[in-house]
Amino acid sequence: MIGGPSLPQERRVVTAIPGPKSAELNQRRKEAVSAGVGVALPAYIVAGGGGVLVDADGNSLIDLGSGIAVTSVGNSAPAVVANVQSQVEAFTHTCFMVTPYELYLDVAERLNRLTPGHHAKRTALFNSGAEAVENAVKIARHATGRQAVVAFEHGYHGRTNLTLALTAKNMPYKQHFGPFAPEIYRVPGSYPFHDGRTGMQAAETAIRRIDRELGGENVAAVIIEPIAGEGGFIDPASGFLSMLAQYCRNHGIVFIADEVQTGFARTGDMFACDHEGVVPDMMTMAKGMAGGLPLAAVTGRAEIMDAVHPGGLGGTYGGNPTACAAAIGALDTIENDGLIERAREIGEIFYSRLGAMAEKFPEIGDIRGRGAMIGMELVEPGTGKPNAGLTSALAAYCHGEGVVILTAGTYGNVIRFLPPLTIPDHLLHEGLDVVEAGIAANV
Ligand code: PLZ
């Protein structure tokens, strides 16, 4: 089946979801795939494009998740497909560390130009968000000669050993997987809905903790997601990030923005840092960069990135030529199709529709985020306690009705919306109609 934007842009439910063919495949999964790999909605996909995913039973689902913020340019975006096709016909792999190729340079130059700040920059390419984060920490430690790394409450940075140490939440990520990498310290971030503090107050608390417990001169890096993703789409109060960045500058600490989830037009800016004009020393990127192919990057100040000895960074597949070709296709699509603007429009639709729902349902405690990265925190009316039960019931309802939505949050009580930026308005509205009916059916 051919996917891409020419797929009919409709929700079409022709069987139970998952239907009989998916159920059969899911049985095979249980017998072949480790039980440790979870699945949110076992509808097996055969095609995707625009704002839909088509499953093995012929259901057409509205995609409000983009495979966790990856297919921002839509599945099988034409420029991604064309670039990948011509690249796989030319050559599929040489290993950049053995015999290099121009596409890697194209991506590096593009990222050096697109990321915030006009200083000299360098880039290194990897395969996954976690691998980018690992390398960012390695580079920061090497460049500063220091060891301590500061991460935040509700932070998420991956599932490898070092990145699990940086990740805050135990279940399901860390449970029984320790011991974790040393020299990682966690401090409170800014969570306006819960802490009620201004950005400056929250930053002062974090900075006091760093000063008191570590001493700024011992810290190699501070790593933060400009909007916490897995932790619950937590948008820090304004001023928080800039004050933290300033503290890092004053103490020679490498300020790393983990834009793996927020990057590449998702938040209505090319990067979430752009919103407040924050210029990080280093940025980690992946997901939305390559239209669905696995590619990740670390871009940072030239003097930090070049501090590492030649041969100190690398990996067999990092910057794979096919993934680089896909990235060029995805970045062209973002720029040529005005997807940054489109993310803002999508955000306006979400805010107006969810705002109207919040008037009716006291269970909607908070609506937050930017652009096409919108979270809805569900609470128990009266007490304001996290309502994880309603959150999972709502997700299950939407899945059954052919709308793919994802949950998030330290307390499991956030519905997060991450539609492809190519989704048409009518599907957004129809998806939100289903969300509204799902809340009404479960309160
Ligand atoms: N940093 C900010 O959001 C990945 C995780 C899904 P990888 N988020 C999705 C899951 O349950 O495993 C993520 C992120 C931020 C780093 C990562 C890690 O990126 O490509 O999954 O390794």
Short mmCIF file of C-alpha atoms and ligand atoms in Angstrom, two decimals:
data_model
loop_
_atom_site.label_atom_id
_atom_site.label_comp_id
_atom_site.label_asym_id
_atom_site.label_seq_id
_atom_site.Cartn_x
_atom_site.Cartn_y
_atom_site.Cartn_z
CA MET A 1 0.00 0.00 0.00
CA ILE A 2 1.28 3.48 -0.87
CA GLY A 3 1.26 6.03 1.93
CA GLY A 4 2.08 9.72 2.01
CA PRO A 5 -0.12 12.78 1.71
CA SER A 6 -2.29 11.30 -1.07
CA LEU A 7 -3.91 8.87 1.39
CA PRO A 8 -7.58 9.80 1.94
CA GLN A 9 -7.58 12.24 4.86
CA GLU A 10 -10.41 10.65 6.77
CA ARG A 11 -11.22 8.74 9.92
CA ARG A 12 -12.69 5.41 8.86
CA VAL A 13 -13.53 2.76 11.44
CA VAL A 14 -14.50 -0.52 9.79
CA THR A 15 -13.74 -3.04 12.57
CA ALA A 16 -13.17 -2.98 16.29
CA ILE A 17 -9.78 -1.36 16.94
CA PRO A 18 -7.61 -3.38 17.06
CA GLY A 19 -9.40 -5.51 14.45
CA PRO A 20 -8.99 -9.24 13.74
CA LYS A 21 -5.87 -8.94 11.56
CA SER A 22 -4.14 -6.74 14.13
CA ALA A 23 -5.18 -9.15 16.87
CA GLU A 24 -3.54 -12.00 14.96
CA LEU A 25 -0.34 -9.98 14.51
CA ASN A 26 -0.39 -9.08 18.16
CA GLN A 27 -0.47 -12.77 19.04
CA ARG A 28 2.69 -13.20 16.94
CA ARG A 29 4.23 -10.26 18.80
CA LYS A 30 3.68 -11.99 22.14
CA GLU A 31 5.47 -15.07 20.87
CA ALA A 32 8.33 -13.25 19.10
CA VAL A 33 8.99 -9.90 20.80
CA SER A 34 10.23 -9.30 24.33
CA ALA A 35 7.41 -8.55 26.74
CA GLY A 36 9.54 -5.61 27.90
CA VAL A 37 8.67 -3.69 24.74
CA GLY A 38 5.26 -2.15 25.41
CA VAL A 39 2.65 -1.14 22.83
CA ALA A 40 0.12 1.64 23.41
CA LEU A 41 -2.38 0.72 20.69
CA PRO A 42 -1.85 -2.66 18.98
CA ALA A 43 -3.32 -1.63 15.63
CA TYR A 44 -0.69 -2.75 13.10
CA ILE A 45 0.03 -0.04 10.55
CA VAL A 46 0.36 -0.62 6.82
CA ALA A 47 0.43 2.99 5.55
CA GLY A 48 0.52 6.56 6.81
CA GLY A 49 0.49 10.09 5.46
CA GLY A 50 -0.84 13.59 6.08
CA GLY A 51 -2.73 13.15 9.34
CA VAL A 52 -3.74 9.48 9.13
CA LEU A 53 -2.45 5.97 9.80
CA VAL A 54 -4.08 3.01 8.04
CA ASP A 55 -4.10 -0.34 9.84
CA ALA A 56 -4.07 -3.95 8.66
CA ASP A 57 -7.85 -4.18 8.98
CA GLY A 58 -8.47 -1.13 6.78
CA ASN A 59 -9.20 1.34 9.58
CA SER A 60 -7.97 4.86 8.94
CA LEU A 61 -6.90 6.43 12.23
CA ILE A 62 -6.43 10.12 13.00
CA ASP A 63 -2.81 10.51 14.08
CA LEU A 64 -2.39 12.88 17.02
CA GLY A 65 0.96 11.41 18.09
CA SER A 66 3.35 11.41 15.09
CA GLY A 67 5.10 8.33 16.48
CA ILE A 68 6.10 10.49 19.49
CA ALA A 69 6.86 13.76 17.68
CA VAL A 70 8.80 12.20 14.83
CA THR A 71 6.74 12.49 11.64
CA SER A 72 6.22 16.24 11.91
CA VAL A 73 6.42 16.51 8.10
CA GLY A 74 3.89 13.66 7.82
CA ASN A 75 4.58 10.02 7.11
CA SER A 76 6.32 9.31 3.82
CA ALA A 77 6.61 13.02 3.03
CA PRO A 78 7.36 13.34 -0.71
CA ALA A 79 10.73 15.08 -0.31
CA VAL A 80 11.83 12.50 2.27
CA VAL A 81 10.77 9.59 0.05
CA ALA A 82 12.46 11.05 -3.06
CA ASN A 83 15.75 11.76 -1.26
CA VAL A 84 15.82 8.37 0.43
CA GLN A 85 15.05 6.54 -2.81
CA SER A 86 17.84 8.19 -4.74
CA GLN A 87 20.30 7.74 -1.86
CA VAL A 88 19.65 4.01 -1.37
CA GLU A 89 20.21 3.52 -5.07
CA ALA A 90 23.56 5.33 -4.88
CA PHE A 91 25.01 3.70 -1.72
CA THR A 92 23.58 2.67 1.62
CA HIS A 93 26.54 2.89 4.02
CA THR A 94 30.25 3.48 4.15
CA CYS A 95 30.67 4.61 7.78
CA PHE A 96 31.51 8.32 7.92
CA MET A 97 34.57 7.52 10.05
CA VAL A 98 35.97 5.27 7.29
CA THR A 99 35.17 6.96 3.98
CA PRO A 100 33.00 10.07 4.39
CA TYR A 101 30.30 11.58 2.16
CA GLU A 102 28.88 15.03 1.51
CA LEU A 103 25.38 14.49 2.93
CA TYR A 104 26.76 14.38 6.48
CA LEU A 105 28.30 17.81 5.88
CA ASP A 106 25.02 19.09 4.43
CA VAL A 107 23.17 18.10 7.61
CA ALA A 108 25.88 19.47 9.91
CA GLU A 109 25.97 22.83 8.10
CA ARG A 110 22.21 23.02 8.12
CA LEU A 111 22.00 22.38 11.88
CA ASN A 112 24.81 24.84 12.59
CA ARG A 113 22.76 27.45 10.75
CA LEU A 114 19.31 26.57 12.16
CA THR A 115 20.15 26.21 15.86
CA PRO A 116 20.01 29.35 18.04
CA GLY A 117 23.00 31.72 18.20
CA HIS A 118 25.34 33.15 15.59
CA HIS A 119 28.59 31.86 17.14
CA ALA A 120 30.81 29.27 15.40
CA LYS A 121 29.30 25.79 15.82
CA ARG A 122 30.13 22.16 15.12
CA THR A 123 27.87 19.13 14.84
CA ALA A 124 28.25 15.38 15.33
CA LEU A 125 25.60 12.91 14.16
CA PHE A 126 24.26 9.83 15.95
CA ASN A 127 21.35 7.38 15.74
CA SER A 128 18.97 8.11 18.59
CA GLY A 129 18.05 10.80 21.05
CA ALA A 130 19.62 8.87 23.91
CA GLU A 131 22.87 8.50 22.00
CA ALA A 132 22.94 12.23 21.31
CA VAL A 133 22.41 12.97 25.01
CA GLU A 134 25.16 10.52 26.04
CA ASN A 135 27.55 12.24 23.66
CA ALA A 136 26.58 15.73 24.74
CA VAL A 137 27.48 14.77 28.32
CA LYS A 138 30.75 13.15 27.21
CA ILE A 139 31.74 16.26 25.28
CA ALA A 140 30.78 18.64 28.10
CA ARG A 141 32.84 16.65 30.61
CA HIS A 142 35.80 16.54 28.26
CA ALA A 143 35.64 20.25 27.47
CA THR A 144 35.25 21.40 31.09
CA GLY A 145 37.34 18.75 32.85
CA ARG A 146 34.47 18.49 35.36
CA GLN A 147 32.19 15.57 36.20
CA ALA A 148 28.91 16.62 37.79
CA VAL A 149 25.83 16.87 35.58
CA VAL A 150 22.60 18.51 36.70
CA ALA A 151 19.22 17.27 35.47
CA PHE A 152 15.68 18.15 36.53
CA GLU A 153 12.63 16.71 38.20
CA HIS A 154 10.21 15.38 35.53
CA GLY A 155 13.07 15.25 33.02
CA TYR A 156 13.38 12.54 30.37
CA HIS A 157 16.53 11.93 28.36
CA GLY A 158 16.46 8.29 27.23
CA ARG A 159 16.79 4.66 28.22
CA THR A 160 20.53 3.90 28.01
CA ASN A 161 22.38 3.66 31.30
CA LEU A 162 23.67 7.24 31.47
CA THR A 163 20.44 8.71 30.12
CA LEU A 164 18.37 6.63 32.57
CA ALA A 165 20.39 8.25 35.33
CA LEU A 166 19.32 11.61 33.87
CA THR A 167 15.68 10.51 33.48
CA ALA A 168 13.56 11.24 36.53
CA LYS A 169 10.75 8.70 36.51
CA ASN A 170 11.18 5.21 37.91
CA MET A 171 8.28 3.23 36.37
CA PRO A 172 8.51 2.05 33.66
CA TYR A 173 11.94 3.37 32.70
CA LYS A 174 14.33 2.66 35.59
CA GLN A 175 12.70 -0.05 37.68
CA HIS A 176 15.26 -2.82 38.43
CA PHE A 177 17.70 -1.55 35.77
CA GLY A 178 20.27 0.01 38.09
CA PRO A 179 22.92 0.72 39.14
CA PHE A 180 22.93 3.98 37.21
CA ALA A 181 25.79 6.21 36.12
CA PRO A 182 27.27 8.34 38.91
CA GLU A 183 27.71 12.12 39.19
CA ILE A 184 24.16 12.95 38.11
CA TYR A 185 22.26 15.35 40.38
CA ARG A 186 18.57 16.23 40.17
CA VAL A 187 17.09 19.59 41.13
CA PRO A 188 13.54 21.00 40.91
CA GLY A 189 12.49 22.64 37.64
CA SER A 190 9.56 24.95 36.96
CA TYR A 191 6.07 23.43 36.93
CA PRO A 192 3.73 26.42 37.16
CA PHE A 193 0.52 24.38 37.53
CA HIS A 194 1.94 22.56 40.55
CA ASP A 195 4.43 24.95 42.14
CA GLY A 196 2.70 28.25 41.42
CA ARG A 197 6.10 29.96 41.24
CA THR A 198 7.42 32.49 38.75
CA GLY A 199 10.26 31.49 36.47
CA MET A 200 12.67 33.54 38.55
CA GLN A 201 11.61 31.95 41.84
CA ALA A 202 11.90 28.46 40.36
CA ALA A 203 15.32 29.22 38.88
CA GLU A 204 16.54 30.64 42.19
CA THR A 205 15.54 27.43 43.95
CA ALA A 206 17.37 25.28 41.40
CA ILE A 207 20.45 27.48 41.46
CA ARG A 208 20.55 27.52 45.27
CA ARG A 209 20.52 23.73 45.24
CA ILE A 210 23.35 23.57 42.70
CA ASP A 211 25.44 26.10 44.62
CA ARG A 212 24.86 24.47 48.00
CA GLU A 213 25.14 20.81 47.05
CA LEU A 214 27.66 20.83 44.21
CA GLY A 215 29.30 24.23 43.77
CA GLY A 216 28.95 25.71 40.29
CA GLU A 217 32.67 25.30 39.57
CA ASN A 218 32.32 21.49 39.76
CA VAL A 219 29.46 21.21 37.29
CA ALA A 220 30.21 20.13 33.72
CA ALA A 221 26.70 20.53 32.34
CA VAL A 222 23.14 21.42 33.11
CA ILE A 223 20.76 19.51 30.82
CA ILE A 224 17.11 20.44 30.41
CA GLU A 225 14.23 19.97 28.01
CA PRO A 226 12.89 23.47 27.24
CA ILE A 227 9.44 21.89 27.49
CA ALA A 228 9.51 18.61 29.45
CA GLY A 229 8.10 15.94 27.13
CA GLU A 230 7.58 12.52 28.71
CA GLY A 231 7.37 14.25 32.11
CA GLY A 232 4.06 15.84 31.12
CA PHE A 233 4.52 18.64 28.57
CA ILE A 234 5.60 21.02 31.29
CA ASP A 235 6.25 24.47 29.96
CA PRO A 236 8.46 26.31 32.48
CA ALA A 237 7.37 29.75 33.67
CA SER A 238 8.90 32.53 31.60
CA GLY A 239 12.36 33.61 32.65
CA PHE A 240 13.26 30.21 34.12
CA LEU A 241 15.36 29.00 31.20
CA SER A 242 17.12 32.32 30.60
CA MET A 243 18.08 32.66 34.26
CA LEU A 244 19.45 29.15 34.30
CA ALA A 245 21.40 29.79 31.08
CA GLN A 246 22.85 32.95 32.64
CA TYR A 247 23.93 31.03 35.75
CA CYS A 248 25.68 28.48 33.52
CA ARG A 249 27.47 31.25 31.61
CA ASN A 250 28.68 32.79 34.87
CA HIS A 251 30.13 29.49 36.09
CA GLY A 252 31.57 27.99 32.89
CA ILE A 253 28.91 25.27 32.88
CA VAL A 254 27.81 23.85 29.51
CA PHE A 255 24.08 24.57 29.15
CA ILE A 256 22.57 21.70 27.14
CA ALA A 257 19.06 22.04 25.72
CA ASP A 258 17.60 18.62 25.00
CA GLU A 259 15.37 19.45 22.02
CA VAL A 260 14.89 15.83 20.98
CA GLN A 261 11.11 16.15 21.38
CA THR A 262 10.61 19.91 21.03
CA GLY A 263 12.80 20.52 17.97
CA PHE A 264 12.10 21.19 14.30
CA ALA A 265 9.00 23.38 14.14
CA ARG A 266 7.05 21.32 16.67
CA THR A 267 6.47 24.21 19.10
CA GLY A 268 5.82 26.90 16.50
CA ASP A 269 9.48 27.91 16.41
CA MET A 270 12.30 25.96 14.81
CA PHE A 271 13.40 25.14 18.39
CA ALA A 272 11.64 25.67 21.70
CA CYS A 273 14.64 27.70 22.94
CA ASP A 274 13.93 30.28 20.23
CA HIS A 275 10.72 31.27 21.98
CA GLU A 276 12.54 32.98 24.85
CA GLY A 277 15.67 33.77 22.86
CA VAL A 278 17.69 31.32 24.96
CA VAL A 279 20.99 30.35 23.31
CA PRO A 280 22.24 27.02 24.66
CA ASP A 281 25.90 26.02 24.45
CA MET A 282 24.89 22.66 23.12
CA MET A 283 21.71 21.13 21.76
CA THR A 284 20.60 17.53 21.33
CA MET A 285 18.22 16.74 18.49
CA ALA A 286 16.58 13.70 16.89
CA LYS A 287 12.94 12.73 16.21
CA GLY A 288 11.46 15.41 13.90
CA MET A 289 14.75 15.98 12.12
CA ALA A 290 14.62 13.13 9.59
CA GLY A 291 10.97 12.45 8.74
CA GLY A 292 10.95 9.08 10.49
CA LEU A 293 14.43 7.75 9.80
CA PRO A 294 16.74 7.27 12.77
CA LEU A 295 19.10 10.23 13.02
CA ALA A 296 20.25 12.35 15.96
CA ALA A 297 22.65 15.22 16.44
CA VAL A 298 24.65 17.23 18.93
CA THR A 299 25.33 20.79 17.83
CA GLY A 300 27.36 23.10 20.03
CA ARG A 301 29.89 25.88 20.35
CA ALA A 302 32.91 25.15 18.18
CA GLU A 303 35.39 25.42 21.05
CA ILE A 304 33.44 22.90 23.16
CA MET A 305 32.77 20.44 20.31
CA ASP A 306 36.38 20.64 19.11
CA ALA A 307 37.84 20.08 22.59
CA VAL A 308 37.48 16.33 22.07
CA HIS A 309 40.53 14.48 20.67
CA PRO A 310 40.15 13.17 17.10
CA GLY A 311 38.55 9.73 17.21
CA GLY A 312 36.89 10.40 20.56
CA LEU A 313 33.42 10.58 19.04
CA GLY A 314 31.73 8.29 16.56
CA GLY A 315 29.84 5.07 15.97
CA THR A 316 29.26 2.72 13.04
CA TYR A 317 25.98 4.18 11.83
CA GLY A 318 26.02 7.77 13.11
CA GLY A 319 24.96 10.05 10.25
CA ASN A 320 23.95 7.15 7.99
CA PRO A 321 23.65 8.52 4.42
CA THR A 322 20.04 7.42 3.97
CA ALA A 323 19.03 9.06 7.24
CA CYS A 324 20.92 12.22 6.24
CA ALA A 325 19.12 12.28 2.88
CA ALA A 326 15.83 11.97 4.75
CA ALA A 327 16.83 14.84 7.05
CA ILE A 328 17.53 17.13 4.11
CA GLY A 329 14.09 16.23 2.72
CA ALA A 330 12.41 16.86 6.07
CA LEU A 331 14.20 20.19 6.70
CA ASP A 332 13.37 21.36 3.16
CA THR A 333 9.74 20.45 3.77
CA ILE A 334 9.63 22.35 7.07
CA GLU A 335 11.09 25.45 5.44
CA ASN A 336 9.30 25.30 2.06
CA ASP A 337 5.87 24.33 3.37
CA GLY A 338 5.74 26.88 6.21
CA LEU A 339 5.41 24.21 8.90
CA ILE A 340 6.55 26.53 11.69
CA GLU A 341 3.55 28.75 10.95
CA ARG A 342 1.37 25.67 10.64
CA ALA A 343 2.43 24.48 14.11
CA ARG A 344 1.24 27.81 15.52
CA GLU A 345 -2.12 27.48 13.78
CA ILE A 346 -2.52 23.98 15.15
CA GLY A 347 -1.75 25.32 18.63
CA GLU A 348 -4.52 27.92 18.27
CA ILE A 349 -7.04 25.25 17.32
CA PHE A 350 -6.06 23.13 20.32
CA TYR A 351 -6.17 26.04 22.75
CA SER A 352 -9.61 27.17 21.59
CA ARG A 353 -11.15 23.69 21.49
CA LEU A 354 -9.59 22.43 24.74
CA GLY A 355 -10.29 25.75 26.44
CA ALA A 356 -13.99 25.34 25.62
CA MET A 357 -13.90 21.78 26.99
CA ALA A 358 -12.26 22.98 30.20
CA GLU A 359 -15.29 25.23 30.82
CA LYS A 360 -17.50 22.14 30.82
CA PHE A 361 -15.27 19.62 32.55
CA PRO A 362 -13.60 20.51 35.86
CA GLU A 363 -11.41 17.42 35.30
CA ILE A 364 -9.32 19.47 32.87
CA GLY A 365 -6.90 21.11 35.29
CA ASP A 366 -4.44 22.67 32.89
CA ILE A 367 -3.87 23.15 29.18
CA ARG A 368 -0.33 24.06 28.23
CA GLY A 369 2.44 23.83 25.68
CA ARG A 370 3.20 25.61 22.46
CA GLY A 371 2.41 25.09 18.82
CA ALA A 372 1.65 21.48 18.01
CA MET A 373 2.98 20.24 21.38
CA ILE A 374 -0.01 20.60 23.66
CA GLY A 375 -0.67 18.87 26.97
CA MET A 376 -3.89 18.54 28.95
CA GLU A 377 -3.47 17.66 32.63
CA LEU A 378 -6.43 15.80 34.11
CA VAL A 379 -7.29 16.12 37.79
CA GLU A 380 -9.93 15.07 40.26
CA PRO A 381 -12.42 17.92 40.59
CA GLY A 382 -12.29 19.55 44.00
CA THR A 383 -9.03 18.04 45.22
CA GLY A 384 -6.95 18.78 42.10
CA LYS A 385 -5.20 15.41 42.56
CA PRO A 386 -3.76 13.72 39.44
CA ASN A 387 -6.45 11.74 37.61
CA ALA A 388 -4.51 8.92 35.97
CA GLY A 389 -7.65 6.75 35.78
CA LEU A 390 -9.51 9.21 33.57
CA THR A 391 -6.37 9.73 31.49
CA SER A 392 -5.98 6.06 30.60
CA ALA A 393 -9.74 5.61 30.10
CA LEU A 394 -9.78 8.59 27.72
CA ALA A 395 -6.81 7.26 25.75
CA ALA A 396 -8.48 3.84 25.46
CA TYR A 397 -11.74 5.47 24.33
CA CYS A 398 -9.98 7.50 21.64
CA HIS A 399 -8.03 4.47 20.42
CA GLY A 400 -11.25 2.49 20.06
CA GLU A 401 -12.77 5.33 18.05
CA GLY A 402 -9.82 5.57 15.67
CA VAL A 403 -7.89 8.47 17.20
CA VAL A 404 -4.27 7.88 18.20
CA ILE A 405 -3.47 9.90 21.32
CA LEU A 406 -0.64 9.48 23.78
CA THR A 407 -0.37 9.96 27.51
CA ALA A 408 2.55 11.36 29.50
CA GLY A 409 3.45 12.73 32.88
CA THR A 410 5.18 11.75 36.08
CA TYR A 411 1.72 11.11 37.54
CA GLY A 412 0.35 9.51 34.33
CA ASN A 413 -2.36 12.17 34.09
CA VAL A 414 -1.45 14.16 30.99
CA ILE A 415 -2.89 13.68 27.50
CA ARG A 416 -0.39 14.97 24.99
CA PHE A 417 -1.14 16.08 21.47
CA LEU A 418 1.62 15.87 18.86
CA PRO A 419 -0.08 15.74 15.46
CA PRO A 420 1.88 15.73 12.23
CA LEU A 421 2.11 19.35 11.09
CA THR A 422 0.59 18.22 7.79
CA ILE A 423 -2.73 17.20 9.37
CA PRO A 424 -5.71 19.02 7.85
CA ASP A 425 -7.96 21.11 10.13
CA HIS A 426 -11.00 18.88 9.68
CA LEU A 427 -9.13 15.89 11.15
CA LEU A 428 -7.94 17.93 14.12
CA HIS A 429 -11.52 18.97 14.82
CA GLU A 430 -12.85 15.46 14.36
CA GLY A 431 -10.13 14.09 16.65
CA LEU A 432 -11.00 16.69 19.27
CA ASP A 433 -14.71 15.84 18.95
CA VAL A 434 -13.78 12.27 19.87
CA VAL A 435 -11.67 13.51 22.80
CA GLU A 436 -14.62 15.56 24.05
CA ALA A 437 -17.02 12.63 23.73
CA GLY A 438 -14.44 10.47 25.52
CA ILE A 439 -14.25 12.82 28.48
CA ALA A 440 -18.05 13.04 28.67
CA ALA A 441 -18.30 9.22 28.60
CA ASN A 442 -15.77 8.76 31.39
CA VAL A 443 -16.58 11.42 34.01
N1 PLZ B 1 15.31 13.29 25.08
C1 PLZ B 1 13.58 14.98 25.39
O1 PLZ B 1 11.79 12.98 24.44
C2 PLZ B 1 12.60 10.34 23.62
C3 PLZ B 1 10.68 8.12 24.48
C4 PLZ B 1 9.80 7.00 24.21
P1 PLZ B 1 15.42 8.19 21.77
N2 PLZ B 1 11.22 10.45 23.95
C5 PLZ B 1 10.39 9.31 23.61
C6 PLZ B 1 10.12 5.84 25.11
O2 PLZ B 1 9.26 5.51 25.95
O3 PLZ B 1 11.21 5.27 24.97
C7 PLZ B 1 13.54 11.39 24.12
C8 PLZ B 1 13.09 12.67 24.51
C9 PLZ B 1 14.02 13.60 24.98
C10 PLZ B 1 15.77 12.09 24.70
C11 PLZ B 1 14.91 11.11 24.23
C12 PLZ B 1 15.48 9.79 23.82
O4 PLZ B 1 15.37 9.64 22.44
O5 PLZ B 1 15.51 8.46 20.29
O6 PLZ B 1 14.15 7.49 22.18
O7 PLZ B 1 16.63 7.51 22.29
#
